[in-house]
Amino acid sequence: MNAAAQTFDTQLRRCADQVTACLEALLSDAVAPDEIARPPALLAAMRHGVLNGGKRLRPFLVMESTALFGGDAHAAIRVAAALECVHCYSLVHDDLPAMDDDDLRRGQPTVHIAYGEANAILAGDSLLTLAFDILAGPETTLPDAVKTALVLALARASGLGGMAGGQALDLAAETAAPDEQGIVTLQAMKTGALIRFACEAGAIVSGTGAEDRARLRQFGERIGRAFQLADDLLDLKADARTMGKATGKDEARGKATLVARRGTDWAEAELARLVAEASALLSPYGDAAETLIDAAAFVANRDH
Amino acid sequence: MNAAAQTFDTQLRRCADQVTACLEALLSDAVAPDEIARPPALLAAMRHGVLNGGKRLRPFLVMESTALFGGDAHAAIRVAAALECVHCYSLVHDDLPAMDDDDLRRGQPTVHIAYGEANAILAGDSLLTLAFDILAGPETTLPDAVKTALVLALARASGLGGMAGGQALDLAAETAAPDEQGIVTLQAMKTGALIRFACEAGAIVSGTGAEDRARLRQFGERIGRAFQLADDLLDLKADARTMGKATGKDEARGKATLVARRGTDWAEAELARLVAEASALLSPYGDAAETLIDAAAFVANRDH
């Protein structure tokens, strides 16, 4: 790892620690105002789903995009924690037997294996609900207009027309392979929408103008596509290594990816193109955008 | 049905029609701003879950509590629709095989029977997300501070410390019967919290003072308890009729209810007491509270 990568890695870890501490405090056994009780089994399942050693990439993007505009760093941690609740709820539900049926995540039993399927469904539901609780709560010290904008943007990125819709398309793709445009739409929804929100969130938190917001949104859109391409490439490479042939888990499940269709050379060129576009979008901000540009490279080149 | 009951029934239906029309518009196939696409199967599953001929009791309480304070009736319909999305998502998830495993609801196949389990999970997730989308959206013409308060109150009523937590306690009660205080907590969370929110919402929407809000909250708390008692009584009576003995579905599942423990005479007296308390709480508002007081009696005396 070179010096720049090491610095980036340190920054990513520092952010992860801050967001994890915030989530840890939110998911203590202390009952919040207007709550009646916190049932221990459900709380434990939620904690298992969200306090699991994730890289916290989306939170990092929220905090760095906020820093770019000099926004409130404390509030950004809370917004980042809210976004991570949505991301983790989606993993808990995606792992369920009726969905991807995964027993392990990051080497640990998935929530439904550890706490049962009913608690896993409810833990996902409660993490999703908590996300909006955090955004609207009094400890998120932002103007009400900003909170409202964040709630709306996060809901649009997460629901029927965003992440959840993308998961529905992904499940449908197992029985009827989509065409290339279908794959692009599926991926923009399933993984792209939340990453785009993460980048846009900093502009919303900071209350900067519509032009900045649009620019960060476009940046996030490129990062989202790069993230998915890198993921598909990693899957293909991992399986080529472990199985001795280029048949990935996605392919085995009948899920078409752009990498499978267009090949790894195309994918690597496309990744480089997306990182260059993302960097160019932030050129008006000069050196202040350095960490976000590093993040784009990290997303494209990560090896796990 | 006497004249007063007929009038109430007409008002309830009119409200149900308005909220259903609002939900119908929200769940059209038109893609909203910032959405990428609306996958047809997921949209159909969501519509099945929410456009199902419900009585819309919670929406009615939102609209009538708003009317009590002269709040914005159009905004109240949107808040009512948001609340109904949360209520209906909870039914979709509660019906899942891993939860209550019900095939029928209101005589129709449940969402997972009609659209598959994966789509039912995602439809519930997306209805929950849509609730916050509606509250924060620009078409809900309320001040941002009011929207933020609504988002927070709905999230607290719905999540870990409210409805979802109550469902977790209810599932746990199948294996370890709770004591009476445990049943009271379980019911206050599972059904009480959303009904309480419905009544409190009118005060929030109207921007009236803390005293009015506390009063409506207490009113809602009484209605919530009455609702659950009436439900438990109905279950007992229905089974006594169909099975020729006083063994209800709840009892068969090992779920303790207050009615099963204390008997129907106690339950009927308690219902009357709750309705009287609820009515007394609204006495400062005079005739303006008549419809809400009718609603309390409706909740206590309903026969289905």
Coordinates of C-alpha atoms in Angstrom, one line a residue:
Chain A
M1 CA 0.0 0.0 0.0
N2 CA 1.5 3.4 -1.0
A3 CA 1.4 6.5 1.3
A4 CA -1.7 8.0 -0.3
A5 CA -3.6 4.8 0.0
Q6 CA -2.5 4.4 3.6
T7 CA -3.7 7.9 4.4
F8 CA -7.0 7.2 2.7
D9 CA -7.3 3.9 4.6
T10 CA -6.7 5.8 7.9
Q11 CA -9.4 8.3 7.0
L12 CA -11.9 5.6 6.1
R13 CA -11.3 3.8 9.4
R14 CA -11.6 7.0 11.5
C15 CA -15.0 7.7 9.8
A16 CA -16.1 4.1 10.4
D17 CA -15.2 4.4 14.1
Q18 CA -17.2 7.6 14.5
V19 CA -20.3 6.2 12.7
T20 CA -20.1 2.9 14.6
A21 CA -19.9 4.8 17.9
C22 CA -23.0 6.8 16.9
L23 CA -24.9 3.6 15.9
E24 CA -23.7 1.9 19.2
A25 CA -25.2 4.8 21.2
L26 CA -28.5 4.7 19.2
L27 CA -28.8 1.0 19.7
S28 CA -28.2 1.0 23.5
D29 CA -30.8 -0.5 25.7
A30 CA -31.9 2.9 26.9
V31 CA -35.5 3.6 25.9
A32 CA -35.8 6.8 23.9
P33 CA -38.5 9.4 24.5
D34 CA -41.9 8.2 23.1
E35 CA -40.7 4.6 23.0
I36 CA -42.5 2.1 25.2
A37 CA -39.8 -0.6 25.6
R38 CA -36.8 -2.0 23.6
P39 CA -37.4 -5.8 23.4
P40 CA -33.9 -7.4 24.0
A41 CA -34.1 -10.0 21.2
L42 CA -35.1 -7.5 18.6
L43 CA -32.5 -5.0 19.8
A44 CA -29.8 -7.8 19.6
A45 CA -30.8 -8.7 16.1
M46 CA -30.6 -5.1 15.0
R47 CA -27.2 -4.7 16.6
H48 CA -26.0 -7.9 14.9
G49 CA -27.2 -6.5 11.6
V50 CA -25.5 -3.1 11.8
L51 CA -22.6 -3.4 14.2
N52 CA -20.8 -5.9 12.1
G53 CA -17.5 -4.4 11.1
G54 CA -18.5 -3.0 7.8
K55 CA -16.2 -0.6 5.9
R56 CA -18.8 2.2 6.2
L57 CA -18.1 3.4 2.7
R58 CA -21.5 5.1 2.3
P59 CA -21.1 7.0 5.6
F60 CA -17.6 8.0 4.5
L61 CA -19.1 9.6 1.4
V62 CA -21.7 11.5 3.4
M63 CA -19.0 12.9 5.8
E64 CA -16.6 13.8 3.1
S65 CA -19.2 15.4 0.9
T66 CA -20.3 17.4 3.9
A67 CA -16.7 18.4 4.6
L68 CA -16.3 19.6 1.0
F69 CA -18.9 22.3 1.6
G70 CA -17.9 23.0 5.2
G71 CA -21.1 21.5 6.6
D72 CA -21.8 20.5 10.2
A73 CA -19.5 17.4 10.8
H74 CA -21.5 16.3 13.9
A75 CA -24.8 16.3 12.0
A76 CA -23.1 14.5 9.1
I77 CA -22.2 11.6 11.4
R78 CA -25.9 11.2 12.3
V79 CA -26.9 11.4 8.6
A80 CA -24.2 8.8 7.8
A81 CA -25.5 6.5 10.6
A82 CA -29.1 6.8 9.2
L83 CA -27.9 5.9 5.7
E84 CA -25.9 2.9 7.2
C85 CA -29.1 1.7 8.9
V86 CA -30.8 1.6 5.5
H87 CA -27.9 -0.2 3.9
C88 CA -27.7 -2.8 6.7
Y89 CA -31.5 -3.3 6.8
S90 CA -31.3 -4.1 3.1
L91 CA -28.5 -6.7 3.7
V92 CA -30.5 -8.3 6.5
H93 CA -33.6 -8.7 4.3
D94 CA -31.6 -9.7 1.2
D95 CA -30.0 -12.5 3.2
L96 CA -33.4 -14.0 4.1
P97 CA -34.2 -17.5 2.8
A98 CA -37.0 -16.1 0.5
M99 CA -34.4 -13.7 -1.0
D100 CA -30.7 -14.6 -1.5
D101 CA -30.7 -17.3 1.3
D102 CA -27.3 -16.5 2.7
D103 CA -26.1 -18.0 5.9
L104 CA -22.9 -16.0 6.3
R105 CA -22.0 -12.3 6.0
R106 CA -18.4 -11.1 6.7
G107 CA -17.7 -14.5 8.2
Q108 CA -20.5 -14.3 10.7
P109 CA -23.9 -16.0 10.8
T110 CA -26.5 -13.8 9.1
V111 CA -29.2 -12.2 11.3
H112 CA -31.8 -14.8 10.5
I113 CA -29.4 -17.7 11.3
A114 CA -28.4 -16.0 14.6
Y115 CA -31.8 -14.7 15.7
G116 CA -34.4 -16.5 13.6
E117 CA -36.3 -15.4 10.5
A118 CA -39.1 -13.5 12.2
N119 CA -36.6 -11.4 14.2
A120 CA -34.5 -10.8 11.1
I121 CA -37.6 -9.4 9.2
L122 CA -38.4 -7.2 12.2
A123 CA -34.8 -6.1 12.7
G124 CA -34.6 -5.0 9.1
D125 CA -38.0 -3.2 9.4
S126 CA -36.8 -1.5 12.6
L127 CA -33.4 -0.4 11.2
L128 CA -35.2 1.1 8.2
T129 CA -37.6 3.0 10.6
L130 CA -34.6 4.0 12.8
A131 CA -33.0 5.7 9.8
F132 CA -35.9 8.2 9.5
D133 CA -36.0 8.6 13.3
I134 CA -32.3 9.6 13.3
L135 CA -32.8 12.1 10.5
A136 CA -35.8 13.8 12.1
G137 CA -34.6 13.5 15.7
P138 CA -33.6 16.6 17.8
E139 CA -30.0 15.4 18.2
T140 CA -29.5 15.9 14.4
T141 CA -28.9 19.6 14.7
L142 CA -29.9 20.7 11.2
P143 CA -32.7 23.1 10.0
D144 CA -36.0 21.4 9.6
A145 CA -36.0 22.2 5.9
V146 CA -32.7 20.3 5.6
K147 CA -34.1 17.3 7.6
T148 CA -37.2 17.2 5.4
A149 CA -35.0 17.2 2.2
L150 CA -32.9 14.4 3.7
V151 CA -35.9 12.3 4.6
L152 CA -37.4 12.7 1.1
A153 CA -34.1 12.0 -0.7
L154 CA -33.3 9.0 1.4
A155 CA -36.8 7.6 1.0
R156 CA -36.7 8.0 -2.8
A157 CA -33.3 6.4 -3.0
S158 CA -34.4 3.4 -0.8
G159 CA -37.9 2.5 -1.8
L160 CA -40.0 1.3 -4.8
G161 CA -38.2 3.6 -7.2
G162 CA -34.7 3.0 -5.7
M163 CA -33.0 0.2 -3.8
A164 CA -36.0 -2.0 -2.9
G165 CA -37.2 -1.8 -6.5
G166 CA -33.7 -2.8 -7.6
Q167 CA -33.8 -5.8 -5.4
A168 CA -37.2 -6.8 -6.9
L169 CA -35.7 -6.4 -10.4
D170 CA -32.7 -8.5 -9.3
L171 CA -34.9 -11.3 -8.1
A172 CA -36.9 -11.2 -11.4
A173 CA -33.6 -11.3 -13.3
E174 CA -33.1 -14.9 -12.0
T175 CA -35.9 -16.2 -14.1
A176 CA -35.9 -13.7 -17.1
A177 CA -32.5 -12.3 -18.0
P178 CA -32.7 -8.6 -18.6
D179 CA -31.1 -6.9 -21.6
E180 CA -28.2 -4.4 -21.1
Q181 CA -30.5 -1.4 -20.4
G182 CA -32.3 -3.6 -17.9
I183 CA -29.1 -4.4 -16.1
V184 CA -28.1 -0.8 -16.1
T185 CA -31.4 0.2 -14.5
L186 CA -31.3 -2.7 -12.0
Q187 CA -27.8 -1.7 -10.8
A188 CA -28.6 2.0 -10.7
M189 CA -31.5 1.2 -8.4
K190 CA -30.1 -1.7 -6.3
T191 CA -26.7 -0.3 -5.4
G192 CA -26.4 3.0 -7.3
A193 CA -29.2 5.0 -5.6
L194 CA -27.9 4.8 -2.0
I195 CA -24.3 5.6 -3.1
R196 CA -25.7 8.6 -5.1
F197 CA -27.6 9.7 -2.0
A198 CA -24.5 9.4 0.1
C199 CA -22.7 11.9 -2.1
E200 CA -25.7 14.2 -2.5
A201 CA -26.3 14.2 1.2
G202 CA -23.3 16.4 1.9
A203 CA -24.7 19.1 -0.3
I204 CA -28.1 18.8 1.4
V205 CA -26.6 18.8 4.9
S206 CA -24.5 21.9 4.1
G207 CA -27.4 23.8 2.5
T208 CA -25.3 24.6 -0.5
G209 CA -26.8 25.6 -3.9
A210 CA -28.6 23.5 -6.4
E211 CA -25.6 23.4 -8.7
D212 CA -23.3 21.9 -6.1
R213 CA -26.0 19.4 -5.2
A214 CA -26.4 18.4 -8.9
R215 CA -22.7 18.0 -9.3
L216 CA -22.3 15.8 -6.2
R217 CA -25.3 13.8 -7.4
Q218 CA -23.6 13.2 -10.7
F219 CA -20.4 12.3 -8.9
G220 CA -22.3 9.8 -6.8
E221 CA -23.9 8.3 -9.8
R222 CA -20.5 7.6 -11.4
I223 CA -19.2 6.1 -8.1
G224 CA -22.2 3.9 -7.8
R225 CA -21.6 2.5 -11.3
A226 CA -17.9 2.0 -10.5
F227 CA -18.8 0.2 -7.3
Q228 CA -21.1 -2.2 -9.1
L229 CA -18.6 -2.9 -11.9
A230 CA -15.8 -3.5 -9.4
D231 CA -18.1 -5.9 -7.5
D232 CA -18.9 -7.8 -10.6
L233 CA -15.3 -8.0 -11.5
L234 CA -14.3 -9.2 -8.0
D235 CA -17.0 -11.9 -8.2
L236 CA -15.7 -13.1 -11.5
K237 CA -12.0 -13.1 -10.4
A238 CA -12.7 -14.7 -7.0
D239 CA -14.5 -17.6 -8.7
A240 CA -11.9 -17.9 -11.4
R241 CA -9.4 -18.3 -8.6
T242 CA -11.3 -20.7 -6.3
M243 CA -13.0 -22.8 -9.0
G244 CA -10.4 -22.6 -11.7
K245 CA -12.8 -21.3 -14.3
A246 CA -14.5 -18.0 -15.0
T247 CA -17.9 -18.9 -13.7
G248 CA -19.0 -16.6 -10.9
K249 CA -21.7 -16.9 -8.3
D250 CA -23.8 -14.3 -10.2
E251 CA -23.5 -16.3 -13.4
A252 CA -24.4 -19.5 -11.6
R253 CA -27.6 -17.9 -10.3
G254 CA -28.4 -16.8 -13.8
K255 CA -27.8 -13.1 -13.0
A256 CA -26.5 -11.3 -16.0
T257 CA -23.8 -8.6 -15.3
L258 CA -22.3 -6.1 -17.6
V259 CA -18.9 -7.6 -17.0
A260 CA -20.2 -11.1 -18.0
R261 CA -21.6 -9.6 -21.2
R262 CA -18.8 -7.2 -22.2
G263 CA -15.7 -8.9 -20.7
T264 CA -13.1 -7.8 -18.2
D265 CA -11.1 -5.6 -20.5
W266 CA -14.1 -3.5 -21.3
A267 CA -15.0 -3.4 -17.5
E268 CA -11.5 -2.2 -16.5
A269 CA -11.5 0.5 -19.2
E270 CA -15.0 1.5 -18.1
L271 CA -13.9 1.7 -14.5
A272 CA -11.0 4.0 -15.4
R273 CA -13.4 6.2 -17.5
L274 CA -15.9 6.5 -14.6
V275 CA -13.2 7.5 -12.1
A276 CA -11.9 10.1 -14.5
E277 CA -15.4 11.5 -15.1
A278 CA -16.0 11.5 -11.3
S279 CA -12.8 13.4 -10.7
A280 CA -13.5 15.9 -13.4
L281 CA -16.9 16.6 -11.9
L282 CA -15.1 17.7 -8.7
S283 CA -12.4 19.8 -10.4
P284 CA -14.1 23.1 -9.5
Y285 CA -13.4 22.4 -5.8
G286 CA -9.7 22.0 -6.3
D287 CA -7.7 20.3 -3.5
A288 CA -10.7 20.3 -1.1
A289 CA -12.1 17.4 -3.2
E290 CA -9.0 15.2 -2.9
T291 CA -10.4 12.8 -0.4
L292 CA -13.6 12.3 -2.4
I293 CA -11.5 11.7 -5.5
D294 CA -9.4 9.1 -3.6
A295 CA -12.7 7.5 -2.6
A296 CA -13.7 7.1 -6.2
A297 CA -10.3 5.4 -6.9
F298 CA -10.8 3.2 -3.8
V299 CA -14.3 2.1 -5.0
A300 CA -13.0 1.2 -8.4
N301 CA -9.8 -0.6 -7.3
R302 CA -10.8 -2.3 -4.1
D303 CA -9.8 -6.0 -3.8
H304 CA -12.6 -7.1 -1.4
Chain B
M1 CA -78.1 0.7 13.1
N2 CA -79.4 3.9 14.8
A3 CA -79.2 7.3 13.1
A4 CA -76.0 8.4 15.0
A5 CA -74.2 5.2 14.1
Q6 CA -75.4 5.6 10.4
T7 CA -73.9 9.1 10.3
F8 CA -70.7 7.9 11.8
D9 CA -70.5 5.1 9.3
T10 CA -71.0 7.5 6.5
Q11 CA -68.2 9.7 7.8
L12 CA -65.9 6.8 8.1
R13 CA -66.6 5.7 4.5
R14 CA -66.1 9.2 3.2
C15 CA -62.7 9.4 4.9
A16 CA -61.8 5.9 3.6
D17 CA -62.6 6.9 0.1
Q18 CA -60.4 10.1 0.3
V19 CA -57.4 8.2 1.7
T20 CA -57.8 5.3 -0.7
A21 CA -57.9 7.8 -3.6
C22 CA -54.7 9.4 -2.3
L23 CA -53.0 6.0 -2.0
E24 CA -54.2 5.1 -5.4
A25 CA -52.5 8.2 -6.8
L26 CA -49.3 7.6 -4.9
L27 CA -49.1 4.1 -6.2
S28 CA -49.8 4.8 -9.9
D29 CA -47.2 3.6 -12.4
A30 CA -45.9 7.2 -12.9
V31 CA -42.3 7.4 -11.8
A32 CA -41.9 10.2 -9.2
P33 CA -39.0 12.7 -9.3
D34 CA -35.7 11.1 -8.2
E35 CA -37.1 7.6 -8.7
I36 CA -35.4 5.5 -11.4
A37 CA -38.3 3.1 -12.3
R38 CA -41.3 1.5 -10.7
P39 CA -40.9 -2.3 -11.2
P40 CA -44.4 -3.6 -12.0
A41 CA -44.4 -6.7 -9.8
L42 CA -43.3 -4.8 -6.7
L43 CA -45.8 -2.0 -7.4
A44 CA -48.6 -4.6 -7.8
A45 CA -47.6 -6.3 -4.5
M46 CA -47.7 -2.9 -2.7
R47 CA -51.1 -2.1 -4.2
H48 CA -52.4 -5.4 -3.2
G49 CA -51.2 -4.8 0.4
V50 CA -52.7 -1.3 0.8
L51 CA -55.6 -1.0 -1.6
N52 CA -57.6 -3.8 0.0
G53 CA -60.8 -2.3 1.3
G54 CA -59.7 -1.6 4.8
K55 CA -61.9 0.4 7.1
R56 CA -59.1 3.1 7.3
L57 CA -59.8 3.6 11.0
R58 CA -56.3 5.1 11.7
P59 CA -56.6 7.6 8.8
F60 CA -60.1 8.6 10.2
L61 CA -58.5 9.4 13.6
V62 CA -55.8 11.5 11.9
M63 CA -58.4 13.4 9.9
E64 CA -60.8 14.0 12.7
S65 CA -58.1 15.0 15.2
T66 CA -56.9 17.5 12.6
A67 CA -60.4 18.8 12.1
L68 CA -60.8 19.3 15.8
F69 CA -58.1 21.9 15.8
G70 CA -59.0 23.4 12.4
G71 CA -55.9 22.0 10.7
D72 CA -55.2 21.6 7.0
A73 CA -57.6 18.9 5.8
H74 CA -55.7 18.2 2.6
A75 CA -52.4 17.7 4.4
A76 CA -54.2 15.5 6.9
I77 CA -55.2 13.1 4.1
R78 CA -51.6 12.7 3.1
V79 CA -50.5 12.1 6.7
A80 CA -53.4 9.6 7.0
A81 CA -52.2 7.9 3.9
A82 CA -48.6 7.7 5.3
L83 CA -49.9 6.1 8.5
E84 CA -52.0 3.6 6.5
C85 CA -48.8 2.6 4.6
V86 CA -47.2 1.8 7.9
H87 CA -50.2 -0.1 9.1
C88 CA -50.5 -2.1 5.9
Y89 CA -46.7 -2.8 5.7
S90 CA -47.0 -4.4 9.2
L91 CA -49.9 -6.6 8.0
V92 CA -48.0 -7.7 4.9
H93 CA -44.9 -8.7 7.0
D94 CA -47.0 -10.2 9.9
D95 CA -48.7 -12.5 7.4
L96 CA -45.4 -13.9 6.2
P97 CA -44.7 -17.7 6.8
A98 CA -42.0 -16.8 9.3
M99 CA -44.4 -14.7 11.3
D100 CA -48.1 -15.5 11.6
D101 CA -48.2 -17.5 8.3
D102 CA -51.7 -16.3 7.2
D103 CA -52.9 -17.1 3.7
L104 CA -56.0 -14.9 3.7
R105 CA -56.7 -11.4 4.8
R106 CA -60.2 -9.8 4.3
G107 CA -61.1 -12.9 2.2
Q108 CA -58.3 -12.2 -0.3
P109 CA -54.9 -14.1 -0.7
T110 CA -52.2 -12.3 1.4
V111 CA -49.5 -10.6 -0.5
H112 CA -46.9 -13.4 -0.2
I113 CA -49.6 -15.9 -1.5
A114 CA -50.4 -13.6 -4.5
Y115 CA -46.9 -12.3 -5.3
G116 CA -44.4 -14.6 -3.6
E117 CA -42.5 -14.2 -0.4
A118 CA -39.7 -12.1 -1.7
N119 CA -42.0 -9.5 -3.3
A120 CA -44.1 -9.5 -0.1
I121 CA -41.0 -8.6 2.0
L122 CA -40.0 -5.9 -0.5
A123 CA -43.5 -4.6 -0.7
G124 CA -43.7 -4.2 3.1
D125 CA -40.3 -2.5 3.0
S126 CA -41.3 -0.2 0.2
L127 CA -44.7 0.8 1.9
L128 CA -42.8 1.6 5.1
T129 CA -40.4 3.8 3.1
L130 CA -43.2 5.4 1.2
A131 CA -44.8 6.5 4.5
F132 CA -41.8 8.8 5.2
D133 CA -41.6 9.9 1.5
I134 CA -45.2 11.1 1.8
L135 CA -44.7 13.0 5.0
A136 CA -41.6 14.8 3.7
G137 CA -42.8 15.3 0.2
P138 CA -43.6 18.7 -1.3
E139 CA -47.2 17.8 -1.9
T140 CA -47.7 17.6 1.9
T141 CA -48.2 21.3 2.4
L142 CA -47.1 21.7 6.0
P143 CA -44.2 23.7 7.6
D144 CA -40.9 21.7 7.7
A145 CA -41.0 21.8 11.5
V146 CA -44.3 20.0 11.4
K147 CA -43.1 17.4 8.9
T148 CA -40.0 16.7 11.0
A149 CA -42.2 16.2 14.1
L150 CA -44.5 13.9 12.2
V151 CA -41.6 11.8 10.8
L152 CA -40.1 11.5 14.3
A153 CA -43.4 10.6 16.0
L154 CA -44.3 8.1 13.3
A155 CA -40.9 6.5 13.4
R156 CA -41.0 6.2 17.2
A157 CA -44.5 4.7 17.1
S158 CA -43.5 2.2 14.4
G159 CA -40.1 0.9 15.2
L160 CA -38.1 -0.9 17.8
G161 CA -39.8 0.9 20.7
G162 CA -43.3 0.7 19.2
M163 CA -45.1 -1.5 16.7
A164 CA -42.3 -3.6 15.4
G165 CA -41.0 -4.2 19.0
G166 CA -44.6 -5.2 19.9
Q167 CA -44.7 -7.8 17.1
A168 CA -41.3 -9.1 18.4
L169 CA -42.8 -9.4 21.9
D170 CA -45.9 -11.1 20.4
L171 CA -43.8 -13.7 18.7
A172 CA -41.8 -14.3 21.9
A173 CA -45.1 -14.7 23.8
E174 CA -45.8 -17.9 21.8
T175 CA -43.1 -19.7 23.6
A176 CA -43.0 -17.9 27.0
A177 CA -46.3 -16.5 28.2
P178 CA -45.9 -12.9 29.5
D179 CA -47.4 -11.8 32.8
E180 CA -50.2 -9.2 32.8
Q181 CA -47.8 -6.2 32.7
G182 CA -46.1 -7.9 29.8
I183 CA -49.3 -8.2 27.9
V184 CA -50.1 -4.6 28.6
T185 CA -46.7 -3.5 27.2
L186 CA -47.0 -5.9 24.2
Q187 CA -50.4 -4.5 23.3
A188 CA -49.5 -0.9 23.9
M189 CA -46.6 -1.4 21.4
K190 CA -48.1 -3.7 18.8
T191 CA -51.5 -2.0 18.3
G192 CA -51.5 0.9 20.7
A193 CA -48.6 3.0 19.4
L194 CA -50.0 3.6 15.9
I195 CA -53.5 4.4 17.1
R196 CA -52.0 6.8 19.6
F197 CA -50.0 8.4 16.8
A198 CA -53.2 8.7 14.7
C199 CA -54.8 10.8 17.4
E200 CA -51.7 12.8 18.2
A201 CA -51.1 13.5 14.5
G202 CA -54.0 15.9 14.3
A203 CA -52.5 18.1 17.0
I204 CA -49.1 18.0 15.3
V205 CA -50.5 18.8 11.8
S206 CA -52.5 21.7 13.3
G207 CA -49.5 23.1 15.1
T208 CA -51.6 23.4 18.3
G209 CA -50.0 23.7 21.8
A210 CA -48.3 21.0 23.9
E211 CA -51.4 20.6 26.1
D212 CA -53.7 19.8 23.2
R213 CA -51.1 17.3 21.9
A214 CA -50.8 15.6 25.3
R215 CA -54.6 15.4 25.6
L216 CA -55.0 13.8 22.1
R217 CA -52.2 11.5 22.9
Q218 CA -53.9 10.3 26.1
F219 CA -57.2 10.0 24.2
G220 CA -55.4 7.9 21.6
E221 CA -53.8 5.7 24.3
R222 CA -57.3 4.9 25.7
I223 CA -58.6 4.2 22.2
G224 CA -55.7 1.9 21.5
R225 CA -56.4 -0.2 24.6
A226 CA -60.1 -0.3 23.8
F227 CA -59.3 -1.4 20.2
Q228 CA -57.2 -4.3 21.5
L229 CA -59.7 -5.4 24.1
A230 CA -62.5 -5.4 21.6
D231 CA -60.3 -7.4 19.2
D232 CA -59.6 -10.0 21.9
L233 CA -63.3 -10.2 22.8
L234 CA -64.3 -10.6 19.2
D235 CA -61.8 -13.4 18.7
L236 CA -63.1 -15.2 21.8
K237 CA -66.8 -14.7 20.7
A238 CA -66.1 -15.7 17.1
D239 CA -64.5 -19.0 18.2
A240 CA -67.1 -19.7 20.8
R241 CA -69.7 -19.4 17.9
T242 CA -67.8 -21.4 15.3
M243 CA -66.2 -24.0 17.6
G244 CA -68.9 -24.3 20.2
K245 CA -66.4 -23.5 23.0
A246 CA -64.6 -20.5 24.3
T247 CA -61.2 -21.3 22.8
G248 CA -60.0 -18.6 20.5
K249 CA -57.3 -18.5 17.8
D250 CA -55.1 -16.5 20.2
E251 CA -55.4 -19.0 22.9
A252 CA -54.8 -21.9 20.5
R253 CA -51.5 -20.2 19.6
G254 CA -50.6 -19.8 23.2
K255 CA -51.0 -16.1 23.2
A256 CA -52.3 -14.8 26.5
T257 CA -54.8 -11.9 26.3
L258 CA -56.1 -9.8 29.1
V259 CA -59.6 -11.0 28.2
A260 CA -58.6 -14.7 28.6
R261 CA -57.1 -13.9 32.0
R262 CA -59.7 -11.7 33.5
G263 CA -62.9 -12.8 31.7
T264 CA -65.4 -11.2 29.4
D265 CA -67.3 -9.4 32.2
W266 CA -64.2 -7.6 33.2
A267 CA -63.3 -6.8 29.6
E268 CA -66.7 -5.3 28.9
A269 CA -66.6 -3.1 32.0
E270 CA -63.0 -2.1 31.1
L271 CA -64.1 -1.1 27.6
A272 CA -66.9 1.1 29.0
R273 CA -64.5 2.7 31.4
L274 CA -61.9 3.4 28.6
V275 CA -64.6 5.0 26.4
A276 CA -65.8 7.1 29.3
E277 CA -62.2 8.2 30.0
A278 CA -61.5 9.0 26.4
S279 CA -64.7 11.1 26.1
A280 CA -63.9 13.0 29.3
L281 CA -60.4 13.8 27.9
L282 CA -62.1 15.6 25.0
S283 CA -64.7 17.4 27.1
P284 CA -62.8 20.8 26.9
Y285 CA -63.6 20.8 23.1
G286 CA -67.4 20.5 23.5
D287 CA -69.4 19.5 20.5
A288 CA -66.4 19.8 18.1
A289 CA -65.1 16.5 19.6
E290 CA -68.4 14.6 18.9
T291 CA -67.1 12.6 16.0
L292 CA -63.9 11.5 17.8
I293 CA -66.0 10.4 20.8
D294 CA -68.2 8.5 18.3
A295 CA -65.0 6.9 17.0
A296 CA -64.1 5.8 20.6
A297 CA -67.5 4.1 20.9
F298 CA -67.1 2.5 17.4
V299 CA -63.7 1.1 18.3
A300 CA -65.1 -0.4 21.6
N301 CA -68.3 -1.8 20.1
R302 CA -67.4 -2.9 16.6
D303 CA -68.6 -6.4 15.6
H304 CA -65.9 -7.2 13.0

